[in-house]
Amino acid sequence: MDRTIGTMMNNTYKQMRIIINIFIFLLLPFILHAEDGHNLWLRARETAPVEVICSKKSPTLRIAEQELVQGWQGKPNEKIELIVKNDKSLKNDGFRLTTNTIQANTDRGILYGVFELLRRQQTGQPIYEQVCNPSYERRILNHWDNLDGTIERGYAGRSIFWRKGADAFVVTETDKQLWQEYARANASIGINGTVLNNVNASPSILTADYLKRTKAIADVLRPYGITTYLSINFASPQVIGEVKTADPLNPDVVNWWEKKVKEIYDLIPDFGGFLVKANSEGQPGPQDFGRSHAQGANMLADALSPFGGIVMWRAFVYNPSDEDRAKQAYSEFMPLDGQFRDNVVIQVKNGPIDFQPREPFSPLFGAMKKTAVMPELQITQEYLGQSVHLVFLATMWEEFLKSDTYRSGKGSTVAYCTDGSIFPQKHTAIAGVANIGSDVNWCGHPFAQANWYAFGRLAWNNSLSSGQIADEWVKQTFGGESDNAEDSKPILFADWQVNFLQPVKQMMLNSREAAVNYMMPLGLHHIFAANHHYGPGPWWAPEGVRKDWTPPYYHQADTNGIGFDRTATGSNAASQYHEPLRSLFSDPKTCPDIYLLWFHHLSWNYIMKSGRTLWNEMCYRYDKGVQQVREFQKTWDEVKPYVDEERFVHVQSKLREQAINAQVWKDACLLYFQQFSKLPIPYDIERPVNELGDMVRKDRDRKNQ
Ligand code: GCV
């Protein structure tokens, strides 16, 4: 549902404003300067004077005023009024935008309105009277940052919040500056919360020194509208308290958490609450004491409730049992529907396994009707080339949010099932696992910044298209000023649009499908080499390792065929979906090709919708993925005149590595699976250039290092 409601305004005047706006954007000169990417999509630009009127004063409003003054690109000397006033059509931090006013119920809303206005000026989008309400009440980053400064699945340096050593608890001016820049970037895209530490949480986070540092961070983030949350370890009362158990029904445990929560709120009065990974991958939880997830979550929820805090309780659970891993979260959480307090939100990963390049949506979405459910997306590219591959994730998230669950009839998309449109939930939220670290450009790969940006934009408006997000991001990140060392002639916008914006946008929009093609086409999943989740490892299955951590568990390749049978003849995970999906997924003839091997084990000679055999189709898809990356390289080389040297060279070298890796993926998977199919790789596609034995050996040697 598009939440922006265009209203009123004389049409001719409106059209004039649009034309003036676009005209101003078109006139912007392009002069190239070397850039290290630290300024993200908020790069300094040529601005005009503006007069800002605001009768109320607050730190957030002061920032809003400053942003307008520093970023104004509209008509010089225009007057803009910021009005904090109750308006029933505004939800949470929503705002009403007109050409000369920004009105909101909250100071945060004003700040978001300012950033929206500036974004429209910078990207040439029209400004007219509109109400813009956020899709989700809480739009939260999850940092998997450890207290020693490392980041689990982080590929862009060390934590910006935590470090070990003598100065672990010293808050420097440099720290504060970085936290402020981080907060500003988040505010500019509507993110309003952050969980500062890893879900694999150290109990120490709740000790005095860490809470003091958390307060220092929260104080810097607050004026930017960012609420602070922490991940907690369920066994904390036992580990750092004097309590003999962590049983959620034990009065001493309840008492310990109540006191701890009070201590936190004394330091941070607007603290958001806890994120909990319990009884998952070795983390402690209520089941250690024979209690359910609901009993564990509710105990924490009751402690937080007097202060307005919430619990985000993760549904990422799976045991080394015989039950298909894809089924386990649903099996465990569905019976608990209706048992959770209204300040508990169940945080569910987009897919039923684990952030794979492609998964169908988790069947929990829309199924839990009496419990608040929030999506968890992964911005850090754990399974999508980390900070080496250019993969724009907005297309994946758009596919996910627009997936129809059919739970309340046709059109019950994941977006509507989670944003309050269908089910009344006291709190709505969405989380993204951050890709941010201490690297100068924050995210490692210059294009990985686009994924942080896309998460924020979709969290604000879950109906935005990935095309629009890419368009905005490219304009703000590469448009505007530039200073081409080879040729200092100004670049015309029309020229830039055709020769840079369009091809780069297209490359971004194709990039996720390319990654799926060269890594795991046709519904294949989790066939990575051990643990690092980067390169291929369809062969990896050492003795003694949990079966559901090894690729053969997922691809099930044998001489008869390939794929995981999740129909009634297999694990029957398909039955967890609502009709018509259950039937659609269960029949290979109607199952979409993109999920075919997720739901079916099919013979190598199975005839696909394309008319090709499964084996041939697989070969073509792998090959296509490699060709797509080769095309990205050409695209990037061709846009050289329009990018500063620093970012051009950086991306060019990343794309070279991606092309090499894509080739390895194709060769490894095709040569490995060919041992079972015993069929030739179609003769019209490029031959493998790597030996299977070498790739397996390299993988083994790397692990032994
Ligand atoms: C934080 C996957 C990742 C783990 C991560 C886990 C989770 O298993 O590989 O690094 O742990 O998901 O989401 O809890």
XYZ file of C-alpha atoms and ligand atoms in Angstrom:
719
model
C 0.000 0.000 0.000
C 1.466 3.396 -0.928
C 1.347 5.412 2.274
C 1.845 8.787 0.661
C -1.458 10.448 0.060
C -1.206 13.257 -2.443
C -3.742 15.969 -1.662
C -5.016 19.376 -2.591
C -3.037 21.919 -4.476
C -3.839 23.583 -7.653
C -2.700 21.399 -10.530
C -1.059 24.082 -12.624
C 0.898 25.374 -9.650
C 1.875 21.830 -8.747
C 3.145 21.129 -12.251
C 5.102 24.395 -12.224
C 6.818 23.405 -8.964
C 7.694 20.028 -10.403
C 9.189 21.613 -13.501
C 11.165 24.200 -11.478
C 12.468 21.482 -9.215
C 13.550 19.194 -11.991
C 15.050 22.179 -13.811
C 17.166 23.139 -10.789
C 18.369 19.543 -10.594
C 19.249 19.502 -14.308
C 21.361 22.637 -13.985
C 23.607 21.235 -11.294
C 27.154 21.158 -12.552
C 29.102 17.935 -12.374
C 32.643 18.491 -11.274
C 34.573 15.400 -10.158
C 36.450 15.282 -6.800
C 38.275 12.293 -5.385
C 35.990 10.705 -2.823
C 36.619 8.073 -0.187
C 32.911 7.320 0.268
C 32.765 8.415 3.905
C 29.986 10.903 3.191
C 27.738 8.161 1.846
C 24.656 9.552 0.090
C 25.012 12.787 2.072
C 27.824 14.409 0.101
C 28.328 18.170 0.367
C 26.745 20.114 -2.456
C 26.417 23.624 -3.689
C 23.545 25.162 -1.739
C 21.434 28.301 -1.695
C 20.369 30.440 1.284
C 17.101 29.562 2.990
C 15.181 31.049 5.920
C 13.951 28.475 8.467
C 11.168 29.355 10.888
C 10.452 27.139 13.882
C 8.717 28.269 17.058
C 9.738 25.241 19.142
C 13.259 24.458 20.320
C 14.847 21.047 20.840
C 18.121 19.326 19.922
C 16.343 17.388 17.149
C 14.736 20.517 15.719
C 18.072 22.299 15.823
C 19.523 19.502 13.693
C 16.559 19.744 11.331
C 17.174 23.482 10.901
C 20.890 22.962 10.349
C 20.285 20.284 7.746
C 17.993 22.586 5.815
C 20.468 25.439 5.907
C 23.408 23.236 4.950
C 21.600 21.304 2.253
C 19.073 23.670 0.656
C 19.052 23.385 -3.115
C 15.715 25.015 -3.789
C 14.930 28.596 -4.747
C 17.327 30.990 -2.963
C 15.954 32.816 0.094
C 12.809 30.677 0.315
C 11.062 30.575 3.730
C 10.435 27.124 5.233
C 8.350 26.673 8.352
C 8.746 23.678 10.673
C 5.532 23.026 12.608
C 5.153 20.503 15.450
C 1.393 20.081 15.767
C -0.936 17.150 16.342
C -2.589 15.867 13.227
C -4.602 12.641 13.193
C -3.622 11.800 9.637
C -0.015 11.537 10.784
C 1.122 8.205 12.199
C 4.111 7.863 14.536
C 6.943 9.870 12.995
C 5.020 10.725 9.843
C 5.021 14.228 8.398
C 3.077 16.505 6.112
C 5.139 18.117 3.412
C 4.193 21.196 1.430
C 6.434 23.412 -0.648
C 7.014 25.744 2.297
C 6.142 23.788 5.428
C 6.962 20.555 7.189
C 4.475 19.541 9.832
C 4.687 16.554 12.204
C 3.420 15.293 15.544
C 6.964 14.738 16.769
C 10.337 16.442 16.431
C 11.613 13.254 14.795
C 8.876 13.611 12.187
C 10.146 17.095 11.354
C 13.667 15.759 10.901
C 12.418 13.028 8.540
C 10.426 15.634 6.627
C 13.525 17.780 6.221
C 15.547 14.872 4.881
C 12.714 13.980 2.506
C 12.538 17.516 1.189
C 16.291 17.670 0.653
C 16.285 14.228 -0.990
C 13.661 15.382 -3.437
C 15.685 18.460 -4.276
C 18.798 16.404 -4.821
C 17.132 13.749 -6.914
C 14.823 15.987 -8.900
C 11.612 14.548 -7.464
C 8.540 16.763 -7.259
C 7.579 18.508 -4.014
C 3.875 19.017 -3.427
C 1.500 18.641 -0.513
C 1.767 15.098 0.799
C 1.361 13.090 3.952
C 4.212 10.593 4.410
C 3.710 7.983 7.127
C 6.210 5.237 7.954
C 5.245 1.632 7.191
C 6.740 0.393 10.474
C 6.779 2.045 13.878
C 10.317 0.732 14.561
C 12.990 0.635 11.852
C 15.993 -0.934 13.466
C 19.558 -1.858 12.633
C 20.969 -4.955 14.326
C 24.716 -4.804 14.838
C 26.374 -8.166 15.303
C 29.230 -6.347 17.057
C 31.155 -8.166 19.747
C 32.456 -6.383 22.805
C 36.069 -7.007 21.748
C 35.450 -4.913 18.614
C 35.151 -7.758 16.121
C 31.956 -8.092 14.099
C 30.300 -11.425 13.392
C 29.741 -11.551 9.624
C 31.182 -8.041 9.382
C 33.245 -7.251 6.293
C 34.026 -3.558 6.715
C 36.464 -3.272 9.568
C 35.839 -3.271 13.281
C 32.976 -2.159 15.461
C 32.323 1.561 15.671
C 30.919 1.052 19.193
C 33.139 -1.434 21.048
C 36.844 -2.140 21.371
C 39.097 -4.044 23.693
C 42.158 -2.725 25.466
C 42.991 -0.064 27.971
C 40.722 2.495 26.313
C 37.723 0.162 25.934
C 35.573 2.423 28.092
C 37.059 5.783 27.199
C 34.684 7.864 25.136
C 36.765 10.051 22.838
C 35.744 13.020 20.688
C 36.536 10.834 17.650
C 34.084 8.198 18.907
C 31.383 10.800 19.366
C 32.020 12.301 15.950
C 31.688 8.883 14.289
C 28.532 7.996 16.237
C 27.056 11.317 15.252
C 27.820 10.746 11.561
C 26.308 7.280 11.875
C 23.182 8.696 13.525
C 22.790 11.370 10.869
C 23.073 8.848 8.039
C 20.411 6.689 9.673
C 18.093 9.603 10.345
C 18.378 10.673 6.718
C 16.737 7.408 5.635
C 14.285 7.081 8.510
C 16.019 4.459 10.662
C 14.971 5.109 14.267
C 16.569 2.359 16.329
C 19.747 0.378 16.707
C 20.787 -2.733 18.607
C 24.406 -2.118 19.527
C 25.711 -5.655 20.137
C 25.685 -9.152 18.666
C 22.678 -11.438 19.148
C 25.238 -14.015 20.241
C 25.393 -11.765 23.248
C 28.041 -11.611 25.893
C 26.470 -11.360 29.367
C 29.031 -8.624 30.074
C 26.990 -6.128 28.065
C 24.810 -5.731 31.159
C 27.693 -4.901 33.493
C 28.209 -1.340 34.746
C 31.077 -0.342 32.426
C 29.291 -1.476 29.273
C 26.033 0.120 30.329
C 27.875 3.390 30.926
C 29.312 3.229 27.434
C 25.869 2.350 26.071
C 24.519 5.484 27.736
C 27.266 7.577 26.115
C 26.322 6.173 22.698
C 22.590 6.639 23.327
C 23.183 10.288 24.278
C 24.807 10.951 20.906
C 22.183 9.050 18.909
C 19.110 10.499 20.669
C 18.942 13.931 19.003
C 18.889 12.143 15.645
C 15.846 10.175 16.723
C 17.702 6.894 17.161
C 16.535 4.709 20.052
C 19.095 2.387 21.610
C 18.451 -1.337 22.220
C 20.701 -4.156 23.458
C 20.957 -7.885 22.737
C 20.978 -9.868 25.939
C 22.167 -13.297 26.947
C 19.380 -15.272 28.594
C 21.749 -16.756 31.165
C 22.900 -13.322 32.396
C 21.484 -13.641 35.945
C 23.555 -16.808 36.395
C 26.698 -15.533 34.705
C 26.997 -11.965 35.974
C 24.457 -12.033 38.812
C 24.423 -13.960 42.019
C 21.480 -16.063 40.932
C 21.766 -19.833 40.757
C 19.481 -20.244 37.753
C 18.115 -18.346 34.744
C 14.739 -20.108 34.876
C 12.267 -17.417 33.790
C 9.695 -18.575 36.367
C 12.091 -18.346 39.303
C 11.309 -15.266 41.482
C 15.019 -14.474 41.981
C 15.509 -14.433 38.231
C 12.472 -12.195 37.733
C 13.753 -9.903 40.447
C 17.234 -9.774 38.903
C 15.863 -8.740 35.506
C 13.533 -6.150 37.041
C 16.443 -4.534 38.856
C 18.656 -4.677 35.772
C 15.984 -3.079 33.631
C 15.528 -0.291 36.174
C 19.299 0.286 36.251
C 19.280 0.631 32.448
C 16.354 3.061 32.400
C 17.982 5.177 35.116
C 20.855 5.662 32.684
C 18.880 5.724 29.423
C 15.281 6.849 30.043
C 14.220 6.202 26.435
C 15.919 2.792 26.128
C 14.099 0.683 23.506
C 14.343 -2.839 24.897
C 16.013 -6.200 24.324
C 16.751 -8.391 21.313
C 17.033 -12.074 22.236
C 18.504 -15.112 20.505
C 17.497 -17.996 22.759
C 17.925 -21.753 22.396
C 19.489 -21.276 19.017
C 22.952 -22.307 17.841
C 24.131 -22.968 21.390
C 22.719 -19.833 23.032
C 21.006 -20.326 26.394
C 17.243 -19.937 26.671
C 14.110 -20.836 28.590
C 14.066 -24.376 27.178
C 17.176 -25.112 29.258
C 14.750 -25.004 32.209
C 11.858 -26.753 30.539
C 10.097 -23.452 29.764
C 8.772 -22.243 26.431
C 9.909 -19.340 24.277
C 6.731 -17.526 25.335
C 7.515 -17.940 29.045
C 11.040 -16.634 28.501
C 9.984 -13.684 26.370
C 7.093 -12.709 28.645
C 9.260 -12.597 31.744
C 11.524 -10.022 30.045
C 8.533 -8.208 28.561
C 6.999 -7.789 32.007
C 10.222 -6.298 33.351
C 10.389 -3.824 30.433
C 6.717 -2.981 30.237
C 6.547 -0.316 33.024
C 9.185 1.658 31.093
C 7.641 1.207 27.653
C 10.340 -1.205 26.449
C 9.834 -4.104 24.051
C 11.318 -7.568 23.511
C 12.325 -8.661 20.030
C 12.450 -12.437 20.357
C 14.075 -14.210 17.424
C 12.460 -17.210 15.761
C 15.774 -18.360 14.248
C 15.758 -21.780 15.902
C 16.742 -25.205 14.617
C 18.101 -28.320 16.304
C 20.215 -31.106 14.868
C 17.089 -33.269 14.721
C 15.675 -35.257 11.833
C 13.131 -32.568 11.099
C 13.902 -30.508 8.024
C 15.627 -27.323 9.227
C 13.312 -25.257 7.001
C 10.316 -26.446 9.044
C 11.570 -25.990 12.557
C 10.851 -22.331 13.361
C 7.246 -22.758 12.243
C 6.831 -26.023 14.181
C 8.154 -24.416 17.313
C 6.482 -21.000 17.230
C 3.045 -21.669 15.717
C 1.742 -23.501 18.809
C 2.723 -20.431 20.868
C 0.665 -17.981 18.804
C -1.418 -15.847 21.164
C 0.731 -16.597 24.222
C 3.084 -13.631 23.959
C 2.657 -10.266 25.726
C 1.777 -7.343 23.494
C 5.230 -5.806 23.944
C 6.897 -8.895 22.456
C 7.599 -8.933 18.736
C 8.760 -12.174 17.124
C 11.674 -11.385 14.810
C 11.644 -13.713 11.812
C 14.317 -13.948 9.101
C 12.942 -13.404 5.607
C 13.409 -17.049 4.636
C 12.976 -20.294 6.580
C 16.695 -21.207 6.505
C 19.189 -18.382 6.728
C 19.567 -15.334 4.458
C 20.341 -17.399 1.365
C 20.728 -15.733 -2.060
C 17.137 -16.826 -2.661
C 14.581 -18.426 -0.349
C 10.803 -18.440 -0.362
C 9.425 -16.301 2.488
C 9.255 -17.901 5.957
C 5.824 -19.527 6.399
C 5.540 -17.818 9.802
C 4.663 -14.544 8.062
C 0.921 -14.148 8.134
C 0.493 -17.440 9.982
C 0.968 -16.008 13.478
C -2.183 -13.939 13.625
C -2.301 -13.216 17.348
C 1.334 -12.298 17.802
C 3.318 -9.330 16.530
C 5.838 -10.491 13.924
C 8.661 -8.431 12.423
C 10.883 -9.248 9.436
C 14.643 -9.550 9.874
C 16.669 -8.808 6.732
C 20.401 -9.138 6.362
C 22.144 -6.056 5.002
C 25.607 -7.457 5.566
C 26.218 -9.823 2.641
C 27.121 -12.940 4.612
C 25.903 -15.239 1.845
C 26.041 -12.803 -1.050
C 29.696 -12.142 -1.732
C 30.390 -10.218 1.499
C 32.154 -6.931 0.726
C 33.597 -8.170 -2.565
C 30.549 -8.777 -4.765
C 28.350 -6.002 -6.062
C 24.888 -7.223 -5.090
C 22.056 -4.723 -4.627
C 19.672 -6.324 -2.167
C 16.614 -4.107 -2.656
C 15.342 -6.409 -5.403
C 15.482 -9.381 -3.023
C 13.686 -7.472 -0.264
C 11.084 -6.179 -2.693
C 10.428 -9.759 -3.853
C 10.091 -10.814 -0.212
C 7.865 -7.966 0.986
C 5.577 -8.353 -2.012
C 5.271 -12.158 -1.637
C 1.642 -13.103 -1.175
C 1.115 -15.310 1.881
C -2.648 -15.724 1.155
C -3.172 -15.940 4.926
C -6.025 -13.456 4.909
C -7.024 -13.938 1.315
C -5.300 -12.926 -1.886
C -3.104 -9.868 -1.471
C -1.951 -10.686 2.078
C 1.622 -9.806 1.260
C 4.398 -10.154 3.801
C 4.488 -6.346 3.932
C 0.808 -6.091 4.856
C 1.026 -9.011 7.301
C 3.768 -7.240 9.259
C 3.064 -3.510 9.020
C -0.281 -3.538 10.831
C -2.405 -3.331 7.664
C -3.956 -6.787 8.268
C -3.325 -7.787 11.874
C -3.700 -5.342 14.734
C -0.342 -5.404 16.506
C 0.559 -2.960 19.240
C 4.057 -2.610 17.795
C 5.233 -2.959 14.210
C 8.910 -3.256 13.383
C 11.510 -4.359 10.864
C 15.190 -5.129 11.448
C 18.245 -5.217 9.206
C 21.563 -6.815 10.180
C 24.005 -3.953 9.622
C 26.945 -3.962 7.197
C 28.650 -1.060 8.957
C 32.167 -1.030 10.324
C 35.174 1.208 10.867
C 36.232 1.208 7.184
C 36.463 4.739 5.891
C 33.515 4.124 3.548
C 31.597 2.317 6.343
C 30.565 -0.746 4.305
C 33.682 -2.025 2.499
C 32.297 -2.092 -1.040
C 31.172 1.333 -2.295
C 27.960 -0.262 -3.587
C 27.264 -1.989 -0.255
C 26.248 1.446 1.007
C 23.255 1.134 -1.304
C 22.016 -1.790 0.793
C 22.113 0.217 4.027
C 20.269 2.981 2.166
C 17.736 0.547 0.690
C 16.961 -0.998 4.062
C 16.142 2.390 5.565
C 14.013 3.469 2.630
C 12.025 0.202 2.570
C 11.580 0.253 6.344
C 10.036 3.687 5.940
C 7.966 2.769 2.893
C 7.661 -0.953 2.244
C 6.025 -0.388 -1.118
C 8.924 1.497 -2.700
C 10.325 -0.149 -5.804
C 13.963 -1.165 -5.967
C 14.204 0.891 -9.161
C 13.266 4.074 -7.332
C 15.646 3.301 -4.476
C 18.527 2.651 -6.871
C 17.713 5.842 -8.755
C 17.779 7.943 -5.587
C 20.928 6.324 -4.271
C 22.928 6.686 -7.480
C 21.899 10.334 -7.880
C 22.917 11.190 -4.326
C 26.049 9.046 -4.217
C 27.531 9.780 -7.630
C 25.569 12.713 -9.028
C 26.082 16.384 -8.393
C 29.639 17.453 -8.220
C 32.558 15.783 -9.829
C 35.988 16.723 -11.018
C 37.277 14.550 -13.747
C 41.032 14.805 -13.692
C 41.345 13.931 -17.379
C 38.868 16.475 -18.583
C 37.567 19.253 -16.388
C 34.694 20.256 -18.699
C 31.406 20.226 -16.796
C 29.297 17.180 -17.524
C 25.728 17.856 -18.566
C 23.022 16.156 -16.561
C 21.330 14.679 -19.641
C 24.605 13.127 -20.679
C 25.227 11.811 -17.146
C 21.749 10.380 -16.989
C 22.125 8.362 -20.181
C 25.734 7.360 -19.766
C 25.992 6.848 -16.012
C 22.709 6.761 -14.152
C 20.874 4.371 -16.448
C 23.579 1.738 -16.965
C 24.688 1.782 -13.317
C 21.115 1.497 -12.109
C 20.497 -1.401 -14.460
C 23.650 -3.128 -13.251
C 22.418 -2.783 -9.662
C 18.967 -4.085 -10.501
C 20.419 -7.139 -12.281
C 23.059 -7.857 -9.677
C 21.114 -10.036 -7.213
C 19.780 -12.298 -9.948
C 23.316 -12.596 -11.317
C 24.551 -13.729 -7.889
C 21.740 -16.276 -7.653
C 22.675 -17.555 -11.116
C 26.380 -18.059 -10.465
C 25.913 -19.312 -6.875
C 22.629 -21.155 -6.403
C 20.137 -21.087 -9.270
C 16.777 -22.871 -9.414
C 16.213 -22.977 -5.651
C 19.556 -24.497 -4.641
C 20.669 -23.207 -1.242
C 23.363 -23.338 1.405
C 26.046 -24.987 -0.717
C 28.842 -22.807 0.640
C 32.249 -23.963 1.691
C 32.550 -24.480 5.413
C 31.706 -21.691 7.764
C 32.958 -18.679 5.847
C 29.843 -18.630 3.664
C 31.713 -17.093 0.734
C 32.869 -19.558 -1.899
C 31.381 -22.815 -3.193
C 31.632 -26.064 -1.223
C 28.949 -28.477 -2.485
C 31.318 -31.298 -1.513
C 31.875 -30.241 2.119
C 30.680 -32.895 4.601
C 33.371 -33.886 7.098
C 32.711 -36.634 9.623
C 31.243 -35.446 12.897
C 29.865 -32.135 11.601
C 26.133 -31.550 12.076
C 24.432 -32.719 8.892
C 22.360 -29.554 8.614
C 25.580 -27.541 8.470
C 26.820 -29.353 5.364
C 25.883 -28.642 1.717
C 24.946 -32.251 0.752
C 22.088 -32.007 3.294
C 20.664 -29.161 1.216
C 21.389 -30.150 -2.408
C 20.809 -33.915 -1.978
C 22.558 -34.601 -5.282
C 22.840 -38.255 -6.316
C 22.792 -40.198 -9.550
C 18.990 -39.948 -9.639
C 18.897 -36.171 -9.489
C 19.178 -33.129 -7.277
C 17.111 -30.995 -4.857
C 15.425 -31.225 -1.453
C 12.047 -32.940 -1.507
C 9.837 -30.745 0.669
C 6.570 -32.115 -0.697
C 4.378 -34.747 0.989
C 6.770 -37.479 -0.208
C 9.616 -35.700 1.570
C 9.753 -33.348 4.558
C 6.417 -31.758 3.626
C 7.624 -28.247 4.445
C 5.344 -27.130 1.602
C 2.386 -27.915 3.859
C 3.380 -25.012 6.124
C 2.265 -22.596 3.401
C -1.330 -21.517 2.879
C -3.229 -22.596 -0.189
C -2.860 -22.052 -3.088
C 0.879 -21.898 -2.360
C 0.922 -25.348 -0.744
C -0.346 -26.994 -3.936
C 1.571 -24.681 -6.222
C 4.897 -25.412 -4.516
C 4.143 -29.148 -4.232
C 3.827 -29.787 -7.950
C 7.025 -29.354 -9.983
C 4.903 -28.349 -12.960
C 3.500 -25.316 -11.101
C 6.341 -24.630 -8.700
C 8.142 -21.466 -9.880
C 11.560 -22.322 -11.374
C 13.208 -20.040 -8.825
C 12.134 -22.429 -6.017
C 12.184 -25.709 -7.930
C 15.072 -27.442 -6.158
C 14.058 -25.905 -2.828
C 10.893 -28.007 -2.921
C 11.723 -30.919 -5.252
C 14.245 -33.642 -5.864
C 14.154 -34.069 -9.635
C 15.971 -36.230 -12.128
C 18.792 -34.736 -14.157
C 16.702 -35.244 -17.276
C 13.564 -33.614 -15.873
C 12.118 -31.366 -18.578
C 11.882 -27.755 -17.467
C 9.388 -25.120 -18.583
C 12.086 -23.861 -20.967
C 12.107 -27.267 -22.706
C 15.658 -27.934 -21.534
C 16.635 -30.774 -19.221
C 17.257 -29.804 -15.597
C 20.983 -30.450 -16.020
C 21.224 -28.262 -19.107
C 19.142 -25.526 -17.491
C 21.429 -25.547 -14.500
C 24.491 -25.259 -16.746
C 22.969 -22.334 -18.625
C 22.045 -20.522 -15.425
C 25.529 -20.876 -13.930
C 27.035 -19.687 -17.179
C 24.613 -16.783 -17.403
C 25.637 -15.605 -13.926
C 29.284 -15.463 -15.004
C 28.372 -13.613 -18.208
C 26.324 -11.104 -16.221
C 29.283 -10.198 -14.036
C 31.456 -9.818 -17.157
C 28.812 -7.379 -18.425
C 28.948 -5.445 -15.135
C 32.683 -5.043 -15.664
C 32.105 -3.554 -19.117
C 29.402 -1.264 -17.798
C 31.661 0.021 -15.060
C 34.675 0.534 -17.311
C 32.498 2.518 -19.674
C 31.261 4.927 -16.987
C 34.820 5.909 -16.012
C 34.535 9.533 -17.261
C 31.687 10.124 -14.826
C 33.245 8.845 -11.578
C 36.109 10.118 -9.479
C 39.272 8.053 -9.838
C 39.247 6.751 -6.246
C 35.819 5.168 -6.341
C 36.203 4.091 -9.971
C 39.345 2.064 -9.284
C 37.932 0.620 -6.077
C 34.792 -0.718 -7.752
C 36.706 -1.866 -10.838
C 39.011 -4.002 -8.753
C 36.117 -5.467 -6.733
C 34.336 -6.395 -9.972
C 37.454 -8.184 -11.235
C 37.511 -10.286 -8.096
C 33.792 -10.931 -8.378
C 34.245 -12.155 -11.969
C 36.985 -14.559 -10.886
C 34.807 -15.799 -8.019
C 31.738 -16.217 -10.229
C 33.788 -18.408 -12.557
C 34.921 -20.509 -9.584
C 31.321 -20.879 -8.414
C 30.209 -22.067 -11.846
C 33.113 -24.440 -12.336
C 32.959 -25.878 -8.823
C 29.228 -26.532 -8.895
C 29.003 -27.847 -12.438
C 32.054 -30.112 -12.169
C 30.942 -31.409 -8.768
C 27.321 -32.080 -9.810
C 28.493 -33.553 -13.114
C 29.949 -36.453 -11.130
C 26.316 -37.413 -10.422
C 24.572 -36.304 -13.609
C 27.263 -37.849 -15.818
C 26.019 -35.548 -18.576
C 28.060 -33.192 -20.758
C 28.030 -29.456 -20.190
C 26.160 -28.092 -23.259
C 28.722 -27.395 -25.968
C 27.571 -23.869 -26.714
C 28.576 -22.503 -23.327
C 32.035 -21.623 -22.023
C 33.978 -24.571 -20.574
C 35.181 -24.636 -16.960
C 38.674 -23.242 -16.490
C 39.311 -24.598 -12.979
C 39.984 -28.194 -11.945
C 37.545 -29.630 -9.399
C 40.390 -31.248 -7.425
C 42.257 -27.940 -7.163
C 39.181 -26.131 -5.901
C 38.448 -28.793 -3.278
C 42.103 -28.790 -2.197
C 42.260 -24.991 -1.935
C 39.119 -25.034 0.157
C 40.573 -27.695 2.484
C 43.972 -25.952 2.747
C 42.367 -22.602 3.529
C 40.440 -24.216 6.373
C 43.567 -25.831 7.749
C 45.495 -22.547 7.843
C 24.804 -14.129 14.742
C 23.786 -17.545 10.882
C 25.111 -16.843 10.895
C 25.567 -16.588 12.324
C 24.483 -15.766 13.034
C 23.176 -16.569 12.984
C 22.032 -15.797 13.608
O 23.905 -18.830 11.367
O 26.055 -17.590 10.193
O 26.785 -15.890 12.283
O 24.833 -15.482 14.355
O 22.845 -16.818 11.646
O 21.334 -15.130 12.856
O 21.847 -15.850 14.807
